[in-house]
Structure formats: structure tokens, C-alpha cells
Amino acid sequence: MSRLCLILFGAPGSGKGTQAKLLRQSLGVPHISTGDMLRERVERQDALGLQVAGILQVGGLVPDETVNALVNERIQQPDCDKGFILDGYPRTVNQAKILTGLLESQGVSITLVHLKVDYNVIVARLAGRRQCPACGALYSLSASAPTVSEVCDYDGSKLVIRDDDREDVVTERLKAYDRQTTPVLEYFKSVDVPIWDVDGAAPGGPLGIAKRIRSLIEETTGRLSGGVN
Ligand SMILES: [Zn+2]
């Protein structure tokens, strides 16, 4: 079987991080986070690390070529023999183009999974989160509600909604995600990368969703190695 690159797409609150973790375990391939890679490089303080640190300090964007070079270096490691999972990358059409060329030249096939969750559900999920301003405890009104409504179980403080979870902020983040993602998805479609929409709020929960993604990967890799459509 050829090496697989699984790209996970999903809005904030779609459960993408949870899926990356579950799939890393069950597929036995590493999860490559470009954010972590950049931070690690900065800590190493070599020439590239210092360059990246300088860019991040002024709030700039690390050039696509640099990120791609890091990804290329990372996927040469032996733990990527069977494949790897990318999340949070590629973010732009240019990054997607460079990545596609790079993987093609190495015989790696790409499968893209788009975790879709109705935005009203995401807004409700995030809007249902509460935090205790005194001890920092987090609650979810649907999954882990406090014993007394809106009051911290540990110290009786009145719970608050974090700024990040406010409905208007969440709506803005979701819009930004759409603006950023749509052209990248269009690009992958145009070069015939298999794109699977997966219901990120399916009744089976995170484990059921991971199972669904695994069966889609099998279907895709079977089709690719069989060469029959
Ligand atoms: Zn508390």
C-alpha cells in the first residue's frame, strides 16, 4: 500500500483535535502539527529557528516555503513510513500547491477529511461552556453541568462565559475559517484529491466518527491501489 497523507479539516469546535488523537492511535501514524513544529524549531535556536522566532515576534506569517521545508523534513523520519496526519495545514492555496507537488514526487497519496458540524451546533456547544472566575474550573452545560445552575461546584462562585466562547466571537471565527478554507478545498477538488465530508456531530460520538474515517480511508486506499473506479 502506498503511503497515506490524511489531511484533517474542521472548524474550531468541530472536534478535529480529538479525531487527530484517536486516528493517530488506531492508524499507527504520527500526527504532524505545523504549529508544534514551528515552536519546537524556535526552541532549538538554530538559524531557521531564529528566523522563525523573528517573524513570529512581530506577528508575521512564516513563509509557505519555510513551513513546507519543515514538513518535508519531518515526513522523511522513519515513523512516517506508513503515512501521517496533517491538521491545521495547508492553510492557503499556495501551501496546498507546494504540498501536493512534494507528495506526488514521493508517491504519497492524499485523502482529505472535512469534519462538518452545523454552525448552530458549534455555537451552542461553545456557548454552553462556562468557567469559574475564581478557580478556573470549566463546565459544559450539556456534558458536565455544575450541580447548581451557573454556580461553581468547588467554591460557589458565579460562572462566566469566556470571551472566546461568546456567540459573536464564535461566529466571527467560523466566518474566518470559511473564508480561509473554501479556496483550499476548491484547489484539492480541482486536482482530484478525494474529499470526504464527515458528520462531526454524528450520534456515535468521537469513537464512531473515528471508525467512519478509518473505513473511508480503507475505501480510498483500496481504490487507489486497485486502480479501478
Ligand atoms: Zn470555582
PDB file of C-alpha atoms in Angstrom, residues 3 30 73-83:
ATOM      1  CA  ARG A   3       1.950   5.963   1.959  1.00  0.00           C
ATOM      2  CA  PRO A  30       2.107  10.280  13.584  1.00  0.00           C
ATOM      3  CA  GLU A  73      11.988  17.249   6.609  1.00  0.00           C
ATOM      4  CA  ARG A  74       9.510  15.815   9.129  1.00  0.00           C
ATOM      5  CA  ILE A  75       7.908  13.282   6.758  1.00  0.00           C
ATOM      6  CA  GLN A  76      11.312  11.801   5.920  1.00  0.00           C
ATOM      7  CA  GLN A  77      11.519  10.479   9.500  1.00  0.00           C
ATOM      8  CA  PRO A  78      11.109   6.694   9.832  1.00  0.00           C
ATOM      9  CA  ASP A  79       7.882   6.977  11.856  1.00  0.00           C
ATOM     10  CA  CYS A  80       6.186   8.389   8.737  1.00  0.00           C
ATOM     11  CA  ASP A  81       6.861   5.188   6.745  1.00  0.00           C
ATOM     12  CA  LYS A  82       3.183   4.211   6.635  1.00  0.00           C
ATOM     13  CA  GLY A  83       1.892   7.737   6.424  1.00  0.00           C
TER      14      GLY A  83
END
